[in-house]
Amino acid sequence: MTASTAPPSAPLLTIRGLSKGFLGVQALDGVDFTLRHGEIHALLGENGAGKSTLIKTLTGVYQRDGGTVALEGREIAPRGVEEAQRLHIGTVYQEVNLLPNLSVAENLFLGRQPMRWGLVDRGAMRRRARAVLHPYGLSIDVTAPLGRFSVATQQIIAIARAVDMSAKVLILDEPTASLDAQEVAVLFRVMRTLRSRGIGIVFVTHFLDQVYEVCDSITVLRNGRLVGERRTADLPRLDLVAMMLGRELEAAAHRIDIGPAELDSRPPLASFKGFGKARSVEPFDLDIRPGEVVALAGLLGSGRTETVRLVFGMDRADKGEATVDGQAVRLKGPRDAVRLGFGFCPEDRKKEGIVGELSVRENIILALQARQGWLKPIPRRRQEEIADRFIRLLDIRTPDAERPIQLLSGGNQQKALLARWLATEPRLLILDEPTRGIDVGAHAEIIRLIERLCADGMALLVVSSELEEIVAYSRRVVVLRDRRHVAELRGGEVSVERIVAAIASETPNVEVRQ
Amino acid sequence: MTGALQRFLPLIVTTAVLVVGFLICAAQFPNFASWRVVANLLTDNAFLGITAVGMTFVILSGGIDLSVGAVIGFTTVLLAVLIEHGGWHPVPAFAVALIAAGGFGAAMGGVIHVFQMPPFIVTLAGMFIARGLGFVLTTDSVPINHPLYGELNDMALRFDFGLKLSLPALLMLGVVVAAVVLAHWTRFGANLYALGGNRQSAELMGVPVARTTVAVYGLSGLLAGLAGIVFSLYTGAGYSLAATGVELDTITAVVIGGTQLTGGYGYVVGTFVGVLIQGLIQTYITFDGSLSSWWTKIAIGVLLFVFILLQKGLLVVWAGRGGEPAEA
Amino acid sequence: ADKKLVVGFSQIGSESGWRAAETKTAKAEADKRGIDLKISDAQQKQENQIKAVRSFVAQGVDAIFIAPVVATGWDSVLKEAKEAKIPVVLLDRQIETKDQSLYMTAVTSDTVHEGRVAGEWLAKQTGGKCAVVELQGTVGSSPAINRKKGFDEIVAKNPGMKIVRTQSGDFTRAKGKEVMESFIKAENGGKGICAVYAHNDDMAVGAIQAIKEAGLKPGKDILVVSIDGVPDIFKAMSEGEANATVELTPNMAGPAYDALIAFKKDGKAPPKWIQTESALFTPDTAKAEYERRKDAY
Amino acid sequence: MTLSAPGPSRNLPQYGALIAVLLANWLLFPDFFAIRLQDGRLFGSLIDVLNRGAPVALLAVGMTMVIATRGVDLSVGAVMAISGAIAATMTGAGWSLPAVLAASLAAGLLCGLWNGLLVAVLRIQPIIATLILMVAGRGIAQLVTEGQIVTFTSPALAFIGSGSFLTVPMPVVLTIVVLAVTALLVRATALGLMIEAVGVNRLSSAGAGVNTPVVLVAVYVWCGLCAAVAGLIVTADIRGADANNAGLWLELDAILAVVVGGTSLLGGRFGLVLSVVGALIIQSMNTGILLSGFKPEFNLIVKAGVLLVVLLLQSPTLTLFLPRPKGARPIGTVKPPVAPTSGGAKP
Ligand SMILES: Nc1ncnc2c1ncn2[C@@H]1O[C@H](COP(=O)(O)OP(=O)(O)OP(=O)(O)O)[C@@H](O)[C@H]1O
Ligand SMILES: Nc1ncnc2c1ncn2[C@@H]1O[C@H](COP(=O)(O)OP(=O)(O)OP(=O)(O)O)[C@@H](O)[C@H]1O
Ligand SMILES: [Mg+2]
Ligand SMILES: [Mg+2]
């Protein structure tokens, strides 16, 4: 990596009047953006504001409709990612965009493999891959296929790759969405080191704490337009939120009012005894009562996702039994779970959640239709009503319900998935990292909605890396470590400190998987 | 189980299936376990093996090439017409044929990329065109009588223990080795796997999609051209209907060899084993010699099914239930 | 007591009724002579035939019969058979080779001659004046090429005869019918057509149906002449719907066995070409011929 | 796959191409559109297009749904041969028409079931799973006929091939009926949605509670049934079962028809009627070649040329140049393939 030679005062990257339109949507409308040397610059805005589009247009994934981009004063117009990379701009796009079939090392060095005698030097590649991952505390088998690793690990690998390539500009589009606090701390340490070398970093996130922790300045977009640029230090949090939403955020959500005593007196909706699967999760006991929010907390790879996959029948348990309403039930697949009134928003929405080419409407009614069976089609009118209701309720930003869901911004896809399950009026809703990629405004809305549903008797099982979020709405927290349920906190015991304490006895930061 | 073993498991399983199959045949027929049968397997399937290598690359990149059989046919006709009617020396004729076949493949790749058309259809049209061009050149089967053909046909590598490797067999082995290097020790190879893994991600990671697409179809065309040369050596003639249906044989070999048709997963060596398995099935049926035309077809289908089941079964047994669900 | 003779027979496939009959006859004739016949079906592919011949050599059979799918491309594999001292007999089609010693004998009809016989019959029947539509076999296949060639010779000799339309019907009934349908439309509802010449009987049977469905009378409004002599065409002839066929006997293997046995016994080499008859059949004998053939097929 | 808004403009290339090919035929052959009655049955080149296009159109109907699930069925040609062989042999043996039809259709159903189980339960890649039956099926058909062309004289069965209903040839009638039933089955129920969902993302669909194995098996079974009907028509038409040649290579024509009709081989959105239009485009092309009097050597080249033009008209790249609102760049049109590493993924 070479440090930049230009004087630090001159802007590193200057964007003027950048515009980009898609069929029926003006995603970017004359946006200006300036990135200086040695600066971490937050790019903020609601879901669908145009952040990812700005990044993709800047790096040549999309061809811009208008505007100029200058790197160190020289105009650039990359026609593809390859060209952007040659200009020393490294990017982590939203969602993990690596190749599951290639090894970790091949992913890290795709297109820039170390060569010897005209051939790829695989030994050197392995060695360098280990070195590149070292600062992140990731000591994994770099020859294993990337697909074997969890989303979070893949995310770190994507970051490491971009960092290793970006001698001038590093762009990170929601890199922290699936990371836990410890990983985020590591990432920030790396970002600060790069900043001290004069590299400019563009950082997109929906976690405002993170913005105030590392960013020097903030640019806010709304509906494809520039709202303004500020120094972080000069912008109080409430003002920032107002800038993003164009309005004040209503008071933060409150804890649900039902006391633990009353909840415990209810008969459990679903209960799992000695439930588990070899090589996946140790057998565990879990009761979920109507109206209750149970959260699963733990580090990366601690088995949270695998626990909820078992509960929903996505993976088949080989031990233990499940009962619903006191009746023993079989959970041989998601279909059984859906019939029992369960719903599940998976962690990897692109792979396991959305049906990309189908419309928002079809995605929303899919689970409801599947439960009704193919012989009883939901009439088109009714489908539209349901879709429109949830589009309004969750504020899904889409020109209309007929747009293929893959064209929505990441956060809006997540909301549509939530709508899919809410439409089935589930008795138990399972959410794996539910607010991942969702903006502050929508975040508050969704939490309020969840509370209302719980008040109506729905139970919720949540996996989240946001401990504050967990504390904000759950009455019971199950803590996992090394694929084992190690502690359960109830009612008044639930606090960030106690969760952390339960997690942190010994914390090997290694990928346990595969 | 170590990571490497697990990754090569499909390959190991496929090879084991081949060996088991060969042993069964050898136990059943007296003359089966001979170097002659081994040499025949290699020589008779040389053109198929060379084509299948190209097909492996195309499939790894997430595409498919239905034109290969027709390109083989066209190449044999082109060679025959150039050498016999045009009086050319075979060597420049070979060069022209390779350039034509490679260029044809690259053109299809270009169409696929630029117009975003499905490879299945573009190469199907390519198949029509190549076959049609062959017909236009001549519908007759033209014998090639150039002395070089005789010399090349007599060329062989003889081993003391009795194995005789003909030129086509040697060419195929060379192509397989070169292809392994290309797939795993060059950037082009990595780009291929990347493209097949996920085109969109590959593009976002800076893989030159256009260049790679054109190159991989060009390569497939080139290898089909080479297979055409081998075929014309093998038969000493050019014939526009030669190698009909070879595209399906090739795809079958590739898939038996453990490559995923969706792209991104598989090995060239697996394809080589797949070709041999197919050859073994045919040899078995010929040695048996009692099957009528229809029982032959049924037997091929059943054996194909058995091989795929064996492969899947062994994978499940060895990898355990937690293993990846490999698709045969 | 001699060892049983083992013969490997590389058959093309079973693409037509005639071909299946040839295989059936070969088996029956082998049984008659106590020969162990190993049949390999090439599924219409030359490369499979070559593989089969190689396997036969590896197996060490006493003789190899080949019904070659195409005329060229046999030299190198036949050389292997010759080196292994295994005599080769060609059935029903000739091959093109400069080295005639590569095979012992060929039992075939003359496909060019078949075309000629059909043409001559038509010329005589129509007084040399006829607008013919032609249903070709599979493009590029040698019977299609030769049967066209022989017929064309006769057309060239008769200025009044003309081939007005020619298309490939792939040797199948379905394609023969489809092609004939469009010929009828293209030639003024069939009024412009005096006869149809089909490269095999199956296409002729398809064409007869097309003619009937167009409201014309096959055999009268449009003459039908074809080649092979399968039972169905005799049936059509006995019903007056077809006019002539040139027989291609399915018993190719019989004479070949005889030649082989004679050769094995006293080393007497048979003639290079054992030609089967290309007899022309017309409706007068059709009924009897149908009965005679029914079971061979 | 196009991401443009659904609407009439999406179908324009197909209908346009059909009209263009028909007009070209008319230029080559002025009587192309002439139709008259012949023995109470419509008669003319245009009718030939419909009549001869019927088998491929039927195959295309079944194939469309298989392709929509991201599969492919190579065995349809062989299934045609099997159903035809059974029909002709049973008719020859004196069975009544209902029994013959039931047996033939049951054979198609069984074949589809076999394919569906291989794909959905054993998780064999569709192209290979159906290749097994493509090879063996023709053998089974020949086993039934013992390699002969089995002819029959029963006018009842022949009626399916060359009879007519209200002057419309039976093959055309049957195609319309099958198309209508299929369309009703998928569009009046939620089956169509499930098929598309499974095709786009099998994992996500399963996660939403869609019974993916049943959807897959159903689709292959239906495809087998359609092929059986096509086989009956072809056999009835020539009054004989030609096990070796019936439906030979028609699987490719059927796939072609589906793709020309705009359904992506990567699964997802499908259009039944458009697939039938695709089949008609192909048949118009074939009939045009026959009427034109070109030498048969040129058939394939002409076919490839027309095909490329038709497909180019649908290319997302070219549609960008048409006067339409700005569309997404092709990169946005690439479907993210499902990584086969995870539990339920299936190529
Ligand atoms: N390829 C595309 N085709 C059509 N519309 C698109 C495409 N990509 C994005 N859009 C639209 O452009 C707008 C901006 O999307 P973008 O992804 O930039 O939002 P974002 O700010 O990154 O949101 P999020 O925080 O949810 O990721 C959205 O309305 C989206 O639907
Ligand atoms: N059977 C499976 N098939 C495919 N992926 C799986 C399977 N089981 C779990 N995963 C994936 O493996 C990853 C790790 O899951 P695990 O439960 O070990 O971690 P976690 O505690 O949820 O932590 P995180 O998901 O934050 O890494 C998850 O991304 C999950 O989606
Ligand atoms: Mg975004
Ligand atoms: Mg998780």
Coordinates of N, CA and C and ligand atoms in Angstrom, one line a residue, chain A residues 147-154 177-180 183 277 279-281 296-310 314-316 344 346-348 351-352 432-433 436 463-465 480 483 511-513, chain B residues 322 325, chain D residues 203 341-344, ligand 2:
Chain A
G147 N -18.2 -20.9 1.3 CA -19.6 -21.2 1.7 C -19.8 -21.9 3.0
R148 N -18.7 -22.5 3.5 CA -18.8 -23.3 4.7 C -18.9 -22.3 5.9
F149 N -18.5 -21.1 5.7 CA -18.4 -20.2 6.9 C -19.7 -19.4 7.1
S150 N -19.9 -18.9 8.3 CA -21.1 -18.1 8.6 C -21.1 -16.8 7.8
V151 N -22.3 -16.2 7.8 CA -22.4 -14.9 7.1 C -21.4 -13.9 7.7
A152 N -21.3 -13.9 9.0 CA -20.4 -13.0 9.7 C -19.0 -13.2 9.2
T153 N -18.5 -14.4 9.2 CA -17.2 -14.6 8.8 C -16.9 -14.2 7.4
Q154 N -17.9 -14.5 6.5 CA -17.8 -14.1 5.1 C -17.7 -12.6 5.0
A177 N -23.5 -5.1 9.6 CA -24.8 -5.6 9.8 C -24.9 -6.9 10.5
S178 N -24.0 -7.8 10.2 CA -24.1 -9.1 10.8 C -22.9 -9.4 11.8
L179 N -22.2 -8.3 12.2 CA -21.1 -8.5 13.1 C -21.5 -8.3 14.5
D180 N -20.9 -9.0 15.5 CA -21.2 -8.7 16.9 C -20.2 -7.6 17.4
E183 N -16.4 -8.1 16.9 CA -16.0 -8.0 15.5 C -15.9 -6.5 15.1
K277 N -29.1 -31.4 17.8 CA -28.7 -32.1 16.6 C -27.2 -32.3 16.7
R279 N -23.4 -32.5 16.0 CA -22.5 -31.6 15.2 C -23.1 -30.2 14.9
S280 N -24.2 -29.9 15.6 CA -24.9 -28.6 15.4 C -25.1 -27.9 16.7
V281 N -26.1 -28.3 17.4 CA -26.3 -27.7 18.7 C -26.5 -28.7 19.8
L296 N -32.0 -14.7 21.9 CA -30.9 -15.6 21.9 C -29.6 -14.7 21.8
A297 N -28.7 -14.7 22.7 CA -27.5 -13.9 22.6 C -26.3 -14.8 22.6
G298 N -25.3 -14.3 22.0 CA -24.0 -15.1 22.0 C -23.1 -14.5 20.9
L299 N -21.9 -15.1 20.9 CA -21.0 -14.6 19.9 C -21.2 -15.3 18.5
L300 N -20.4 -14.8 17.6 CA -20.5 -15.4 16.3 C -20.3 -16.9 16.4
G301 N -21.1 -17.7 15.7 CA -21.0 -19.1 15.6 C -21.3 -19.8 16.9
S302 N -22.0 -19.1 17.8 CA -22.2 -19.7 19.1 C -23.4 -20.7 19.0
G303 N -24.1 -20.7 17.9 CA -25.2 -21.6 17.7 C -26.6 -21.0 17.8
R304 N -26.6 -19.7 17.7 CA -28.0 -19.1 17.7 C -28.8 -19.4 16.5
T305 N -28.1 -19.2 15.4 CA -28.8 -19.4 14.1 C -29.2 -20.9 14.0
E306 N -28.3 -21.8 14.4 CA -28.6 -23.2 14.3 C -29.8 -23.6 15.3
T307 N -29.8 -22.9 16.4 CA -30.9 -23.2 17.4 C -32.3 -22.8 16.7
V308 N -32.4 -21.6 16.1 CA -33.7 -21.2 15.5 C -34.0 -22.0 14.3
R309 N -33.0 -22.5 13.6 CA -33.2 -23.3 12.4 C -33.8 -24.7 12.8
L310 N -33.4 -25.2 14.0 CA -34.0 -26.4 14.5 C -35.4 -26.2 14.9
M314 N -36.0 -26.1 9.8 CA -35.1 -25.9 8.6 C -34.0 -27.0 8.6
D315 N -33.5 -27.2 9.8 CA -32.6 -28.4 10.0 C -33.4 -29.4 10.9
R316 N -33.2 -30.6 10.7 CA -34.0 -31.6 11.4 C -33.2 -32.0 12.7
F344 N -40.5 -17.6 10.1 CA -39.1 -17.5 10.3 C -38.4 -16.5 9.3
P346 N -35.0 -15.6 8.0 CA -33.7 -16.1 8.1 C -32.6 -14.9 8.1
E347 N -31.4 -15.3 8.5 CA -30.4 -14.4 8.6 C -29.9 -14.0 7.2
D348 N -29.8 -15.0 6.3 CA -29.3 -14.7 4.9 C -30.4 -14.5 4.0
K351 N -30.2 -15.5 0.2 CA -30.1 -16.9 -0.2 C -31.3 -17.7 0.3
E352 N -31.8 -17.4 1.5 CA -32.9 -18.2 2.0 C -34.2 -17.4 2.2
D432 N -34.1 -13.9 12.8 CA -32.7 -14.0 13.0 C -32.1 -12.7 12.4
E433 N -31.5 -11.9 13.3 CA -31.0 -10.6 13.0 C -32.1 -9.8 12.2
R436 N -31.4 -6.1 10.8 CA -30.2 -6.0 10.1 C -30.5 -5.1 8.8
V463 N -33.0 -13.6 17.4 CA -31.5 -13.7 17.5 C -31.0 -12.3 17.1
S464 N -30.2 -11.7 17.9 CA -29.7 -10.4 17.6 C -28.4 -10.1 18.2
S465 N -27.5 -9.4 17.4 CA -26.2 -9.1 18.0 C -26.3 -7.8 18.7
L480 N -25.9 -18.2 24.6 CA -25.2 -19.4 24.1 C -23.7 -19.2 24.0
R483 N -22.1 -23.4 21.0 CA -23.2 -24.3 20.6 C -23.9 -24.9 21.7
E511 N -13.7 -19.7 14.4 CA -14.8 -20.3 13.7 C -14.9 -21.7 14.1
V512 N -16.0 -22.1 14.7 CA -16.2 -23.5 15.2 C -16.7 -24.4 14.1
R513 N -17.4 -23.7 13.2 CA -18.1 -24.4 12.1 C -17.1 -25.2 11.2
Chain B
G322 N -24.0 -35.3 7.6 CA -23.9 -33.8 7.7 C -23.2 -33.2 6.4
P325 N -25.0 -31.9 0.3 CA -25.8 -32.7 -0.6 C -25.2 -32.4 -2.0
Chain D
L203 N -34.7 -22.8 -2.0 CA -34.5 -22.7 -0.5 C -35.5 -21.7 0.1
T341 N -24.2 -25.0 -1.3 CA -23.6 -25.5 0.0 C -24.6 -25.8 1.1
S342 N -25.7 -25.1 1.0 CA -26.6 -25.1 2.1 C -27.7 -26.2 2.0
G343 N -28.3 -26.5 3.1 CA -29.2 -27.6 3.2 C -30.0 -28.0 2.0
G344 N -30.9 -27.1 1.6 CA -31.9 -27.5 0.6 C -31.6 -27.0 -0.8
Ligands
LIG2 N1 -27.7 -26.5 7.8 C1 -27.2 -25.3 7.5 N2 -27.0 -25.1 6.2 C2 -26.5 -24.0 5.8 N3 -26.1 -23.0 6.6 C3 -26.3 -23.1 7.9 C4 -26.8 -24.3 8.4 N4 -26.9 -24.2 9.8 C5 -26.4 -23.0 10.1 N5 -26.0 -22.4 9.0 C6 -25.4 -21.1 8.9 O1 -24.2 -21.1 9.6 C7 -24.0 -19.9 10.2 C8 -23.5 -20.1 11.7 O2 -24.6 -20.4 12.5 P1 -24.5 -20.5 14.0 O3 -25.8 -20.8 14.6 O4 -23.3 -21.4 14.3 O5 -24.0 -19.0 14.4 P2 -24.8 -17.8 15.1 O6 -24.7 -18.0 16.6 O7 -26.1 -17.6 14.6 O8 -23.9 -16.6 14.7 P3 -23.8 -15.8 13.4 O9 -25.0 -16.3 12.6 O10 -24.0 -14.4 13.9 O11 -22.5 -16.1 12.8 C9 -25.2 -19.1 10.1 O12 -25.0 -18.1 9.1 C10 -26.3 -20.0 9.5 O13 -27.1 -19.4 8.5

